[in-house]
Amino acid sequence: TELISKSTAGVLTNQATDIGDISFDGSRVVMSTTATTLGGAVALGSSNIYVRNRTAGTTTLVSQPSGTADASGNGTSLRSTITDDGSQVAFMSNATNLSPDHPAATFQVYVRDLGSASTTLVSRAASGAPADSSAADPVISGDASILVFRSGATNLDGPGAADDQAYVRHMATGV
């Protein structure tokens, strides 16, 4: 048994932790917590996504804007899933600083590429417009080629509906 809800320096979380997913080989575990002890300039009281690299003994903030050095999103991030090789993490967030075109007061789905330190809004219509209503519960395929999520948006493929519908996005083509 191995404790993983700790910072790179070994400091334990000061809040509860929810496990999101684990990479195929078990080397990386993605989790969410409101803890302020795992590293990064996190917003107090907001849930953030982290990945624990069990091999390297490091914990990295995932829910952050592209190119930033440990500055978290300004909202709540939840429901994380990781690719088989542990290189990409999908999650939902209502943080408005993760993408310049994040619609206010909605959850959207993002993918963080850990190698390039880029965060991409992926709950979009074929036109490129962000979902006009919340998007949630992402699941990314093992090879990162496909992502599924649910949304009640009216501008995604199809007529839209009052209830959430399931959508699939091909990551290479963006549709």
PDB file of C-alpha atoms in Angstrom:
ATOM      1  CA  THR A   1       0.000   0.000   0.000  1.00  0.00           C
ATOM      2  CA  GLU A   2       1.368   3.391  -1.007  1.00  0.00           C
ATOM      3  CA  LEU A   3       0.162   6.864   0.012  1.00  0.00           C
ATOM      4  CA  ILE A   4      -0.178   9.052  -3.096  1.00  0.00           C
ATOM      5  CA  SER A   5      -2.132  12.102  -1.861  1.00  0.00           C
ATOM      6  CA  LYS A   6       1.003  14.073  -1.044  1.00  0.00           C
ATOM      7  CA  SER A   7       3.138  16.795  -2.571  1.00  0.00           C
ATOM      8  CA  THR A   8       6.453  16.224  -4.308  1.00  0.00           C
ATOM      9  CA  ALA A   9       8.079  17.225  -0.999  1.00  0.00           C
ATOM     10  CA  GLY A  10       6.030  14.574   0.838  1.00  0.00           C
ATOM     11  CA  VAL A  11       3.520  16.938   2.503  1.00  0.00           C
ATOM     12  CA  LEU A  12       0.115  15.252   2.973  1.00  0.00           C
ATOM     13  CA  THR A  13      -3.082  16.858   1.705  1.00  0.00           C
ATOM     14  CA  ASN A  14      -4.927  19.050   4.191  1.00  0.00           C
ATOM     15  CA  GLN A  15      -8.307  18.186   2.632  1.00  0.00           C
ATOM     16  CA  ALA A  16     -10.035  15.072   1.304  1.00  0.00           C
ATOM     17  CA  THR A  17      -8.879  13.671  -2.039  1.00  0.00           C
ATOM     18  CA  ASP A  18     -10.974  12.033  -4.771  1.00  0.00           C
ATOM     19  CA  ILE A  19      -9.270   9.584  -7.135  1.00  0.00           C
ATOM     20  CA  GLY A  20     -10.017  10.156 -10.793  1.00  0.00           C
ATOM     21  CA  ASP A  21      -8.159   7.541 -12.796  1.00  0.00           C
ATOM     22  CA  ILE A  22      -4.892   5.638 -13.200  1.00  0.00           C
ATOM     23  CA  SER A  23      -2.626   5.183 -16.232  1.00  0.00           C
ATOM     24  CA  PHE A  24      -2.416   1.749 -17.868  1.00  0.00           C
ATOM     25  CA  ASP A  25       0.873   0.823 -16.200  1.00  0.00           C
ATOM     26  CA  GLY A  26      -0.147   2.309 -12.843  1.00  0.00           C
ATOM     27  CA  SER A  27       2.685   4.830 -12.790  1.00  0.00           C
ATOM     28  CA  ARG A  28       0.434   7.906 -12.788  1.00  0.00           C
ATOM     29  CA  VAL A  29      -2.685   8.597 -10.746  1.00  0.00           C
ATOM     30  CA  VAL A  30      -4.931  11.596 -11.318  1.00  0.00           C
ATOM     31  CA  MET A  31      -6.936  13.043  -8.418  1.00  0.00           C
ATOM     32  CA  SER A  32      -8.926  16.090  -7.329  1.00  0.00           C
ATOM     33  CA  THR A  33      -8.808  17.913  -4.022  1.00  0.00           C
ATOM     34  CA  THR A  34      -9.388  21.288  -2.398  1.00  0.00           C
ATOM     35  CA  ALA A  35      -6.086  20.844  -0.540  1.00  0.00           C
ATOM     36  CA  THR A  36      -3.613  23.715  -0.591  1.00  0.00           C
ATOM     37  CA  THR A  37      -0.604  21.563   0.284  1.00  0.00           C
ATOM     38  CA  LEU A  38       0.113  19.777  -3.014  1.00  0.00           C
ATOM     39  CA  GLY A  39       1.861  22.667  -4.735  1.00  0.00           C
ATOM     40  CA  GLY A  40       0.915  25.405  -7.126  1.00  0.00           C
ATOM     41  CA  ALA A  41      -0.772  28.724  -6.469  1.00  0.00           C
ATOM     42  CA  VAL A  42      -4.232  27.265  -5.938  1.00  0.00           C
ATOM     43  CA  ALA A  43      -7.454  29.144  -5.254  1.00  0.00           C
ATOM     44  CA  LEU A  44      -8.498  28.511  -1.651  1.00  0.00           C
ATOM     45  CA  GLY A  45     -11.629  26.353  -1.450  1.00  0.00           C
ATOM     46  CA  SER A  46     -11.603  25.371  -5.129  1.00  0.00           C
ATOM     47  CA  SER A  47     -11.068  21.795  -6.228  1.00  0.00           C
ATOM     48  CA  ASN A  48      -8.027  21.256  -8.454  1.00  0.00           C
ATOM     49  CA  ILE A  49      -6.722  18.327 -10.479  1.00  0.00           C
ATOM     50  CA  TYR A  50      -3.289  16.826  -9.800  1.00  0.00           C
ATOM     51  CA  VAL A  51      -1.341  13.918 -11.233  1.00  0.00           C
ATOM     52  CA  ARG A  52       0.939  11.857  -9.029  1.00  0.00           C
ATOM     53  CA  ASN A  53       3.852  10.284 -10.888  1.00  0.00           C
ATOM     54  CA  ARG A  54       4.591   7.291  -8.672  1.00  0.00           C
ATOM     55  CA  THR A  55       7.835   6.476 -10.500  1.00  0.00           C
ATOM     56  CA  ALA A  56       9.322   9.979 -10.209  1.00  0.00           C
ATOM     57  CA  GLY A  57       7.724  10.739  -6.836  1.00  0.00           C
ATOM     58  CA  THR A  58       6.249  14.005  -8.119  1.00  0.00           C
ATOM     59  CA  THR A  59       2.829  15.636  -7.860  1.00  0.00           C
ATOM     60  CA  THR A  60       1.890  18.115 -10.589  1.00  0.00           C
ATOM     61  CA  LEU A  61      -0.979  20.603 -10.830  1.00  0.00           C
ATOM     62  CA  VAL A  62      -3.046  19.790 -13.931  1.00  0.00           C
ATOM     63  CA  SER A  63      -5.936  22.300 -13.771  1.00  0.00           C
ATOM     64  CA  GLN A  64      -4.002  25.362 -14.889  1.00  0.00           C
ATOM     65  CA  PRO A  65      -3.870  27.621 -17.952  1.00  0.00           C
ATOM     66  CA  SER A  66      -1.451  26.781 -20.772  1.00  0.00           C
ATOM     67  CA  GLY A  67       2.136  27.755 -20.196  1.00  0.00           C
ATOM     68  CA  THR A  68       1.701  28.823 -16.585  1.00  0.00           C
ATOM     69  CA  ALA A  69       3.969  27.799 -13.768  1.00  0.00           C
ATOM     70  CA  ASP A  70       1.706  26.320 -11.107  1.00  0.00           C
ATOM     71  CA  ALA A  71      -1.072  28.940 -11.278  1.00  0.00           C
ATOM     72  CA  SER A  72      -4.386  27.123 -10.886  1.00  0.00           C
ATOM     73  CA  GLY A  73      -7.674  27.707 -12.582  1.00  0.00           C
ATOM     74  CA  ASN A  74      -9.901  30.270 -10.858  1.00  0.00           C
ATOM     75  CA  GLY A  75     -12.771  27.837 -10.323  1.00  0.00           C
ATOM     76  CA  THR A  76     -13.610  24.247  -9.516  1.00  0.00           C
ATOM     77  CA  SER A  77     -12.108  21.360 -11.503  1.00  0.00           C
ATOM     78  CA  LEU A  78     -13.456  17.802 -11.195  1.00  0.00           C
ATOM     79  CA  ARG A  79     -13.905  14.381 -12.807  1.00  0.00           C
ATOM     80  CA  SER A  80     -10.476  13.653 -14.207  1.00  0.00           C
ATOM     81  CA  THR A  81      -9.418  10.830 -16.507  1.00  0.00           C
ATOM     82  CA  ILE A  82      -5.937   9.983 -17.850  1.00  0.00           C
ATOM     83  CA  THR A  83      -4.562   8.358 -20.990  1.00  0.00           C
ATOM     84  CA  ASP A  84      -2.872   4.965 -20.887  1.00  0.00           C
ATOM     85  CA  ASP A  85       0.624   6.479 -21.047  1.00  0.00           C
ATOM     86  CA  GLY A  86      -0.240   9.193 -18.511  1.00  0.00           C
ATOM     87  CA  SER A  87       0.600  12.037 -20.896  1.00  0.00           C
ATOM     88  CA  GLN A  88      -2.830  13.685 -21.109  1.00  0.00           C
ATOM     89  CA  VAL A  89      -5.568  14.365 -18.571  1.00  0.00           C
ATOM     90  CA  ALA A  90      -9.183  15.271 -19.345  1.00  0.00           C
ATOM     91  CA  PHE A  91     -11.287  17.058 -16.728  1.00  0.00           C
ATOM     92  CA  MET A  92     -14.251  19.376 -16.311  1.00  0.00           C
ATOM     93  CA  SER A  93     -13.937  22.875 -14.895  1.00  0.00           C
ATOM     94  CA  ASN A  94     -15.840  26.096 -14.420  1.00  0.00           C
ATOM     95  CA  ALA A  95     -12.604  28.090 -14.186  1.00  0.00           C
ATOM     96  CA  THR A  96     -12.775  30.950 -16.685  1.00  0.00           C
ATOM     97  CA  ASN A  97      -9.006  31.478 -16.948  1.00  0.00           C
ATOM     98  CA  LEU A  98      -8.218  28.112 -18.561  1.00  0.00           C
ATOM     99  CA  SER A  99      -9.368  29.336 -21.992  1.00  0.00           C
ATOM    100  CA  PRO A 100     -10.020  32.849 -23.284  1.00  0.00           C
ATOM    101  CA  ASP A 101     -13.397  31.800 -24.699  1.00  0.00           C
ATOM    102  CA  HIS A 102     -14.757  29.813 -21.731  1.00  0.00           C
ATOM    103  CA  PRO A 103     -18.450  30.755 -21.371  1.00  0.00           C
ATOM    104  CA  ALA A 104     -19.159  32.267 -17.946  1.00  0.00           C
ATOM    105  CA  ALA A 105     -21.059  30.239 -15.343  1.00  0.00           C
ATOM    106  CA  THR A 106     -20.634  26.894 -17.115  1.00  0.00           C
ATOM    107  CA  PHE A 107     -18.532  23.790 -16.689  1.00  0.00           C
ATOM    108  CA  GLN A 108     -16.506  22.896 -19.774  1.00  0.00           C
ATOM    109  CA  VAL A 109     -14.277  19.947 -20.666  1.00  0.00           C
ATOM    110  CA  TYR A 110     -10.509  20.405 -21.005  1.00  0.00           C
ATOM    111  CA  VAL A 111      -7.500  18.267 -21.880  1.00  0.00           C
ATOM    112  CA  ARG A 112      -4.114  19.020 -20.342  1.00  0.00           C
ATOM    113  CA  ASP A 113      -1.069  17.766 -22.248  1.00  0.00           C
ATOM    114  CA  LEU A 114       1.492  17.247 -19.501  1.00  0.00           C
ATOM    115  CA  GLY A 115       4.456  17.193 -21.889  1.00  0.00           C
ATOM    116  CA  SER A 116       3.713  20.502 -23.613  1.00  0.00           C
ATOM    117  CA  ALA A 117       2.049  22.134 -20.560  1.00  0.00           C
ATOM    118  CA  SER A 118      -0.946  23.090 -22.715  1.00  0.00           C
ATOM    119  CA  THR A 119      -4.586  23.123 -21.628  1.00  0.00           C
ATOM    120  CA  THR A 120      -7.209  22.918 -24.379  1.00  0.00           C
ATOM    121  CA  LEU A 121     -10.957  23.529 -24.219  1.00  0.00           C
ATOM    122  CA  VAL A 122     -12.423  20.511 -26.050  1.00  0.00           C
ATOM    123  CA  SER A 123     -16.174  20.801 -25.414  1.00  0.00           C
ATOM    124  CA  ARG A 124     -16.702  22.642 -28.700  1.00  0.00           C
ATOM    125  CA  ALA A 125     -19.037  22.528 -31.661  1.00  0.00           C
ATOM    126  CA  ALA A 126     -17.687  21.630 -35.114  1.00  0.00           C
ATOM    127  CA  SER A 127     -17.608  25.386 -35.793  1.00  0.00           C
ATOM    128  CA  GLY A 128     -15.099  25.817 -32.948  1.00  0.00           C
ATOM    129  CA  ALA A 129     -17.525  27.617 -30.637  1.00  0.00           C
ATOM    130  CA  PRO A 130     -17.509  26.446 -26.996  1.00  0.00           C
ATOM    131  CA  ALA A 131     -20.538  24.478 -25.812  1.00  0.00           C
ATOM    132  CA  ASP A 132     -23.252  27.004 -24.950  1.00  0.00           C
ATOM    133  CA  SER A 133     -24.189  25.073 -21.805  1.00  0.00           C
ATOM    134  CA  SER A 134     -22.227  23.017 -19.309  1.00  0.00           C
ATOM    135  CA  ALA A 135     -20.243  19.984 -20.436  1.00  0.00           C
ATOM    136  CA  ALA A 136     -19.266  17.296 -17.963  1.00  0.00           C
ATOM    137  CA  ASP A 137     -17.991  13.802 -17.152  1.00  0.00           C
ATOM    138  CA  PRO A 138     -15.181  13.451 -19.706  1.00  0.00           C
ATOM    139  CA  VAL A 139     -13.594  10.111 -20.518  1.00  0.00           C
ATOM    140  CA  ILE A 140     -10.490  10.083 -22.719  1.00  0.00           C
ATOM    141  CA  SER A 141      -9.452   6.996 -24.664  1.00  0.00           C
ATOM    142  CA  GLY A 142      -6.247   5.225 -23.745  1.00  0.00           C
ATOM    143  CA  ASP A 143      -4.432   6.566 -26.817  1.00  0.00           C
ATOM    144  CA  ALA A 144      -5.918  10.094 -26.460  1.00  0.00           C
ATOM    145  CA  SER A 145      -7.590   9.900 -29.876  1.00  0.00           C
ATOM    146  CA  ILE A 146     -11.198  10.108 -28.654  1.00  0.00           C
ATOM    147  CA  LEU A 147     -12.926  11.922 -25.830  1.00  0.00           C
ATOM    148  CA  VAL A 148     -16.545  11.488 -24.742  1.00  0.00           C
ATOM    149  CA  PHE A 149     -18.557  13.834 -22.527  1.00  0.00           C
ATOM    150  CA  ARG A 150     -22.125  14.867 -21.809  1.00  0.00           C
ATOM    151  CA  SER A 151     -23.719  18.258 -22.318  1.00  0.00           C
ATOM    152  CA  GLY A 152     -27.064  20.018 -22.555  1.00  0.00           C
ATOM    153  CA  ALA A 153     -25.621  22.484 -25.087  1.00  0.00           C
ATOM    154  CA  THR A 154     -27.764  23.424 -28.057  1.00  0.00           C
ATOM    155  CA  ASN A 155     -24.878  24.298 -30.400  1.00  0.00           C
ATOM    156  CA  LEU A 156     -23.170  20.899 -30.532  1.00  0.00           C
ATOM    157  CA  ASP A 157     -23.918  18.343 -33.252  1.00  0.00           C
ATOM    158  CA  GLY A 158     -27.650  17.639 -33.379  1.00  0.00           C
ATOM    159  CA  PRO A 159     -30.704  19.611 -32.365  1.00  0.00           C
ATOM    160  CA  GLY A 160     -29.792  20.029 -28.699  1.00  0.00           C
ATOM    161  CA  ALA A 161     -32.160  19.051 -25.945  1.00  0.00           C
ATOM    162  CA  ALA A 162     -33.313  20.057 -22.509  1.00  0.00           C
ATOM    163  CA  ASP A 163     -31.553  16.984 -21.116  1.00  0.00           C
ATOM    164  CA  ASP A 164     -27.867  16.169 -21.374  1.00  0.00           C
ATOM    165  CA  GLN A 165     -26.770  14.201 -24.420  1.00  0.00           C
ATOM    166  CA  ALA A 166     -23.597  12.155 -24.947  1.00  0.00           C
ATOM    167  CA  TYR A 167     -20.983  13.427 -27.408  1.00  0.00           C
ATOM    168  CA  VAL A 168     -17.762  12.057 -28.860  1.00  0.00           C
ATOM    169  CA  ARG A 169     -14.873  14.235 -30.055  1.00  0.00           C
ATOM    170  CA  HIS A 170     -12.098  12.968 -32.322  1.00  0.00           C
ATOM    171  CA  MET A 171      -9.076  14.773 -30.943  1.00  0.00           C
ATOM    172  CA  ALA A 172      -7.039  14.765 -34.193  1.00  0.00           C
ATOM    173  CA  THR A 173      -9.796  16.383 -36.253  1.00  0.00           C
ATOM    174  CA  GLY A 174     -11.532  18.381 -33.545  1.00  0.00           C
ATOM    175  CA  VAL A 175     -14.990  17.034 -34.446  1.00  0.00           C
TER     176      VAL A 175
END
